[in-house]
mmCIF file of C-alpha atoms in Angstrom:
data_model
loop_
_atom_site.group_PDB
_atom_site.id
_atom_site.type_symbol
_atom_site.label_atom_id
_atom_site.label_comp_id
_atom_site.label_asym_id
_atom_site.label_seq_id
_atom_site.Cartn_x
_atom_site.Cartn_y
_atom_site.Cartn_z
ATOM 1 C CA UNK A 1 48.486 -49.604 448.196
ATOM 2 C CA UNK A 2 49.475 -45.909 448.757
ATOM 3 C CA UNK A 3 52.205 -45.912 445.784
ATOM 4 C CA UNK A 4 49.600 -47.163 443.592
ATOM 5 C CA UNK A 5 47.234 -44.463 444.575
ATOM 6 C CA UNK A 6 49.981 -41.710 444.356
ATOM 7 C CA UNK A 7 50.981 -43.153 440.863
ATOM 8 C CA UNK A 8 47.270 -42.957 439.424
ATOM 9 C CA UNK A 9 46.917 -39.353 441.152
ATOM 10 C CA UNK A 10 50.236 -38.508 439.107
ATOM 11 C CA UNK A 11 48.761 -39.806 435.962
ATOM 12 C CA UNK A 12 45.680 -38.019 436.545
ATOM 13 C CA UNK A 13 47.438 -34.763 437.036
ATOM 14 C CA UNK A 14 49.377 -35.229 433.760
ATOM 15 C CA UNK A 15 46.375 -35.852 431.708
ATOM 16 C CA UNK A 16 44.401 -32.736 433.150
ATOM 17 C CA UNK A 17 47.329 -30.489 432.290
ATOM 18 C CA UNK A 18 47.633 -31.818 428.984
ATOM 19 C CA UNK A 19 43.703 -31.483 428.366
ATOM 20 C CA UNK A 20 44.142 -27.927 429.976
ATOM 21 C CA UNK A 21 46.804 -27.101 427.273
ATOM 22 C CA UNK A 22 44.625 -28.616 424.640
ATOM 23 C CA UNK A 23 41.688 -26.587 425.469
ATOM 24 C CA UNK A 24 43.995 -23.200 425.521
ATOM 25 C CA UNK A 25 45.225 -23.945 422.034
ATOM 26 C CA UNK A 26 41.824 -24.709 420.759
ATOM 27 C CA UNK A 27 40.702 -21.468 422.111
ATOM 28 C CA UNK A 28 43.430 -19.766 420.369
ATOM 29 C CA UNK A 29 42.709 -21.041 417.252
ATOM 30 C CA UNK A 30 39.126 -20.380 417.371
ATOM 31 C CA UNK A 31 40.150 -16.365 418.199
ATOM 32 C CA UNK A 32 42.535 -16.717 415.106
ATOM 33 C CA UNK A 33 40.290 -17.953 413.054
ATOM 34 C CA UNK A 34 37.505 -15.481 413.976
ATOM 35 C CA UNK A 35 40.108 -12.690 413.293
ATOM 36 C CA UNK A 36 40.478 -13.700 409.875
ATOM 37 C CA UNK A 37 36.825 -14.054 409.245
ATOM 38 C CA UNK A 38 36.129 -10.475 410.692
ATOM 39 C CA UNK A 39 38.898 -9.104 408.381
ATOM 40 C CA UNK A 40 37.712 -11.112 405.178
ATOM 41 C CA UNK A 41 34.194 -9.736 406.064
ATOM 42 C CA UNK A 42 35.320 -6.123 406.339
ATOM 43 C CA UNK A 43 37.080 -6.450 403.161
ATOM 44 C CA UNK A 44 33.710 -8.187 401.481
ATOM 45 C CA UNK A 45 31.855 -5.225 402.927
ATOM 46 C CA UNK A 46 34.237 -2.564 401.365
ATOM 47 C CA UNK A 47 33.998 -4.315 397.873
ATOM 48 C CA UNK A 48 30.316 -4.398 397.997
ATOM 49 C CA UNK A 49 30.213 -0.688 399.219
ATOM 50 C CA UNK A 50 32.378 0.223 396.311
ATOM 51 C CA UNK A 51 30.394 -1.886 393.658
ATOM 52 C CA UNK A 52 27.392 -0.108 394.486
ATOM 53 C CA UNK A 53 29.068 3.448 394.247
ATOM 54 C CA UNK A 54 30.550 2.152 390.576
ATOM 55 C CA UNK A 55 27.205 0.890 389.407
ATOM 56 C CA UNK A 56 25.382 4.232 390.633
ATOM 57 C CA UNK A 57 27.998 6.068 388.479
ATOM 58 C CA UNK A 58 27.761 3.874 385.631
ATOM 59 C CA UNK A 59 23.858 4.379 385.663
ATOM 60 C CA UNK A 60 24.178 8.303 385.979
ATOM 61 C CA UNK A 61 26.708 8.239 383.094
ATOM 62 C CA UNK A 62 24.152 5.801 381.001
ATOM 63 C CA UNK A 63 21.275 7.996 381.611
ATOM 64 C CA UNK A 64 23.131 11.287 380.697
ATOM 65 C CA UNK A 65 24.559 10.102 377.239
ATOM 66 C CA UNK A 66 21.355 8.482 376.058
ATOM 67 C CA UNK A 67 19.608 11.725 374.394
ATOM 68 C CA UNK A 68 22.561 11.871 371.927
ATOM 69 C CA UNK A 69 21.661 8.671 370.052
ATOM 70 C CA UNK A 70 18.470 9.495 368.580
ATOM 71 C CA UNK A 71 19.463 12.587 366.904
ATOM 72 C CA UNK A 72 20.554 11.459 363.664
ATOM 73 C CA UNK A 73 17.140 9.899 362.973
ATOM 74 C CA UNK A 74 15.469 13.193 362.503
ATOM 75 C CA UNK A 75 15.948 13.821 358.603
ATOM 76 C CA UNK A 76 14.353 10.519 357.768
ATOM 77 C CA UNK A 77 10.942 12.039 357.284
ATOM 78 C CA UNK A 78 11.981 14.640 355.034
ATOM 79 C CA UNK A 79 14.077 12.382 352.763
ATOM 80 C CA UNK A 80 11.540 9.416 352.507
ATOM 81 C CA UNK A 81 9.188 11.524 349.759
ATOM 82 C CA UNK A 82 12.210 12.631 347.650
ATOM 83 C CA UNK A 83 13.342 9.006 347.282
ATOM 84 C CA UNK A 84 10.191 8.603 344.721
ATOM 85 C CA UNK A 85 11.211 11.334 342.472
ATOM 86 C CA UNK A 86 15.315 10.721 342.462
ATOM 87 C CA UNK A 87 17.100 7.702 341.386
ATOM 88 C CA UNK A 88 18.786 5.012 343.709
ATOM 89 C CA UNK A 89 22.236 7.073 343.505
ATOM 90 C CA UNK A 90 20.487 10.115 344.972
ATOM 91 C CA UNK A 91 18.634 7.936 347.650
ATOM 92 C CA UNK A 92 21.967 6.622 348.838
ATOM 93 C CA UNK A 93 23.245 9.976 349.883
ATOM 94 C CA UNK A 94 20.970 10.930 352.849
ATOM 95 C CA UNK A 95 21.954 7.390 354.272
ATOM 96 C CA UNK A 96 25.543 8.240 353.766
ATOM 97 C CA UNK A 97 24.956 11.599 355.548
ATOM 98 C CA UNK A 98 23.040 9.848 358.345
ATOM 99 C CA UNK A 99 26.157 7.338 358.746
ATOM 100 C CA UNK A 100 28.646 10.363 358.813
ATOM 101 C CA UNK A 101 26.744 12.034 361.800
ATOM 102 C CA UNK A 102 26.640 8.832 364.287
ATOM 103 C CA UNK A 103 30.689 8.833 365.061
ATOM 104 C CA UNK A 104 30.129 12.331 366.355
ATOM 105 C CA UNK A 105 28.100 11.432 369.124
ATOM 106 C CA UNK A 106 30.979 9.343 370.349
ATOM 107 C CA UNK A 107 33.321 12.332 371.345
ATOM 108 C CA UNK A 108 30.170 14.044 372.997
ATOM 109 C CA UNK A 109 29.516 10.868 375.561
ATOM 110 C CA UNK A 110 33.595 10.631 376.316
ATOM 111 C CA UNK A 111 33.164 14.317 377.026
ATOM 112 C CA UNK A 112 30.460 14.086 379.144
ATOM 113 C CA UNK A 113 31.849 10.974 380.762
ATOM 114 C CA UNK A 114 35.037 12.955 381.587
ATOM 115 C CA UNK A 115 33.190 16.115 383.020
ATOM 116 C CA UNK A 116 31.013 13.877 385.302
ATOM 117 C CA UNK A 117 34.260 12.165 386.841
ATOM 118 C CA UNK A 118 36.163 15.285 386.757
ATOM 119 C CA UNK A 119 33.505 16.807 388.797
ATOM 120 C CA UNK A 120 33.358 13.870 391.835
ATOM 121 C CA UNK A 121 36.153 14.901 394.116
ATOM 122 C CA UNK A 122 38.609 12.353 394.962
ATOM 123 C CA UNK A 123 38.026 10.753 398.361
ATOM 124 C CA UNK A 124 41.104 10.959 400.623
ATOM 125 C CA UNK A 125 42.960 7.668 401.594
ATOM 126 C CA UNK A 126 42.617 6.547 405.150
ATOM 127 C CA UNK A 127 45.843 5.274 406.965
ATOM 128 C CA UNK A 128 45.473 1.520 407.207
ATOM 129 C CA UNK A 129 45.054 -0.496 410.708
ATOM 130 C CA UNK A 130 48.826 -1.598 410.516
ATOM 131 C CA UNK A 131 49.617 2.035 410.419
ATOM 132 C CA UNK A 132 47.364 3.389 412.886
ATOM 133 C CA UNK A 133 48.640 0.626 415.162
ATOM 134 C CA UNK A 134 51.916 1.247 414.572
ATOM 135 C CA UNK A 135 51.946 5.022 415.421
ATOM 136 C CA UNK A 136 49.845 4.619 418.557
ATOM 137 C CA UNK A 137 52.634 2.106 419.963
ATOM 138 C CA UNK A 138 55.317 4.605 418.974
ATOM 139 C CA UNK A 139 53.619 7.520 420.977
ATOM 140 C CA UNK A 140 53.421 5.308 424.065
ATOM 141 C CA UNK A 141 55.847 5.149 426.993
ATOM 142 C CA UNK A 142 54.253 2.168 428.447
ATOM 143 C CA UNK A 143 52.978 -1.300 427.608
ATOM 144 C CA UNK A 144 49.389 -1.413 426.096
ATOM 145 C CA UNK A 145 47.150 -4.396 425.763
ATOM 146 C CA UNK A 146 45.161 -5.105 422.696
ATOM 147 C CA UNK A 147 41.984 -4.064 424.287
ATOM 148 C CA UNK A 148 43.525 -0.845 425.371
ATOM 149 C CA UNK A 149 44.835 -0.184 421.797
ATOM 150 C CA UNK A 150 41.475 -1.099 420.099
ATOM 151 C CA UNK A 151 39.935 0.986 422.355
ATOM 152 C CA UNK A 152 42.229 4.277 421.940
ATOM 153 C CA UNK A 153 41.813 3.655 418.073
ATOM 154 C CA UNK A 154 38.191 3.415 418.108
ATOM 155 C CA UNK A 155 37.833 6.555 419.922
ATOM 156 C CA UNK A 156 40.280 8.419 417.542
ATOM 157 C CA UNK A 157 38.521 6.852 414.334
ATOM 158 C CA UNK A 158 34.651 6.502 415.287
ATOM 159 C CA UNK A 159 33.975 5.773 411.577
ATOM 160 C CA UNK A 160 36.381 3.100 410.950
ATOM 161 C CA UNK A 161 34.405 0.328 413.217
ATOM 162 C CA UNK A 162 37.672 -0.956 414.803
ATOM 163 C CA UNK A 163 37.174 -4.278 416.498
ATOM 164 C CA UNK A 164 39.501 -5.925 419.200
ATOM 165 C CA UNK A 165 40.027 -9.118 417.332
ATOM 166 C CA UNK A 166 41.280 -7.455 414.321
ATOM 167 C CA UNK A 167 43.493 -5.011 416.491
ATOM 168 C CA UNK A 168 45.254 -7.924 418.110
ATOM 169 C CA UNK A 169 45.620 -9.721 414.859
ATOM 170 C CA UNK A 170 47.310 -6.519 413.534
ATOM 171 C CA UNK A 171 49.679 -6.581 416.416
ATOM 172 C CA UNK A 172 50.622 -10.064 416.039
ATOM 173 C CA UNK A 173 51.454 -9.217 412.661
ATOM 174 C CA UNK A 174 53.663 -6.215 413.537
ATOM 175 C CA UNK A 175 55.446 -8.529 416.103
ATOM 176 C CA UNK A 176 56.312 -10.937 413.432
ATOM 177 C CA UNK A 177 57.914 -8.237 411.395
ATOM 178 C CA UNK A 178 59.902 -6.796 414.534
ATOM 179 C CA UNK A 179 57.736 -3.613 414.226
ATOM 180 C CA UNK A 180 56.321 -3.997 417.470
ATOM 181 C CA UNK A 181 57.446 -6.082 421.027
ATOM 182 C CA UNK A 182 55.158 -8.721 422.716
ATOM 183 C CA UNK A 183 55.523 -9.008 426.413
ATOM 184 C CA UNK A 184 53.569 -10.937 429.043
ATOM 185 C CA UNK A 185 52.447 -10.573 432.484
ATOM 186 C CA UNK A 186 50.682 -13.116 434.052
ATOM 187 C CA UNK A 187 47.971 -14.075 431.657
ATOM 188 C CA UNK A 188 47.909 -10.782 430.232
ATOM 189 C CA UNK A 189 49.551 -9.897 426.697
ATOM 190 C CA UNK A 190 50.972 -6.114 426.318
ATOM 191 C CA UNK A 191 52.540 -4.626 423.404
ATOM 192 C CA UNK A 192 55.278 -1.705 422.736
ATOM 193 C CA UNK A 193 57.118 -0.263 420.295
ATOM 194 C CA UNK A 194 60.635 -1.958 418.616
ATOM 195 C CA UNK A 195 63.861 -1.226 420.614
ATOM 196 C CA UNK A 196 65.413 1.470 418.017
ATOM 197 C CA UNK A 197 68.925 -0.540 418.391
ATOM 198 C CA UNK A 198 66.768 -3.801 417.145
ATOM 199 C CA UNK A 199 66.815 -4.377 413.505
ATOM 200 C CA UNK A 200 63.573 -4.971 412.011
ATOM 201 C CA UNK A 201 62.941 -7.965 409.584
ATOM 202 C CA UNK A 202 62.295 -5.627 406.561
ATOM 203 C CA UNK A 203 65.803 -4.046 406.995
ATOM 204 C CA UNK A 204 67.572 -7.269 407.416
ATOM 205 C CA UNK A 205 65.838 -8.554 403.856
ATOM 206 C CA UNK A 206 66.961 -5.705 402.335
ATOM 207 C CA UNK A 207 70.645 -5.758 403.341
ATOM 208 C CA UNK A 208 70.822 -9.227 402.183
#
């Protein structure tokens, strides 16, 4: 009887261990998907902000070039009475002059657009999160967790809105490319800069 109870307990223990592993894998998958969604939402927000700037710039350029179009219509009232005196050949002359003046507005509009574009200073390009994380690991002498790295980068770049989940995904990408090393102490994961003597994935690919 005791052997049967012991066997049942062993089976139960195995099932509990398997369920625990499945739960851990499920949690990791949820974190991975949540990180990807956060990255996509961040990219979508940047694209929407860029579109708003481009739309406002387009509207500004359109408003500045609008007064140039009605200028050729001014001579029409003076040429109307003359049409009753002269023949058809003479009446065609003002129309030709008006048509000749219309293309002149195009260079004016282009010049205004160029001047407006030149007046807006180019914004400096910020380094990517991959570069920030890699430089931070290089400057450290001890392993750091994803939370520590995210906190440090958020303090250095408060305008970037850096999140822990995005930083963890970035660090795992560096590990996959041998640009960082991953170690585990208990249930905690730490990251360090790669060993200078260990070749990276990029250098191995280039040598082939």
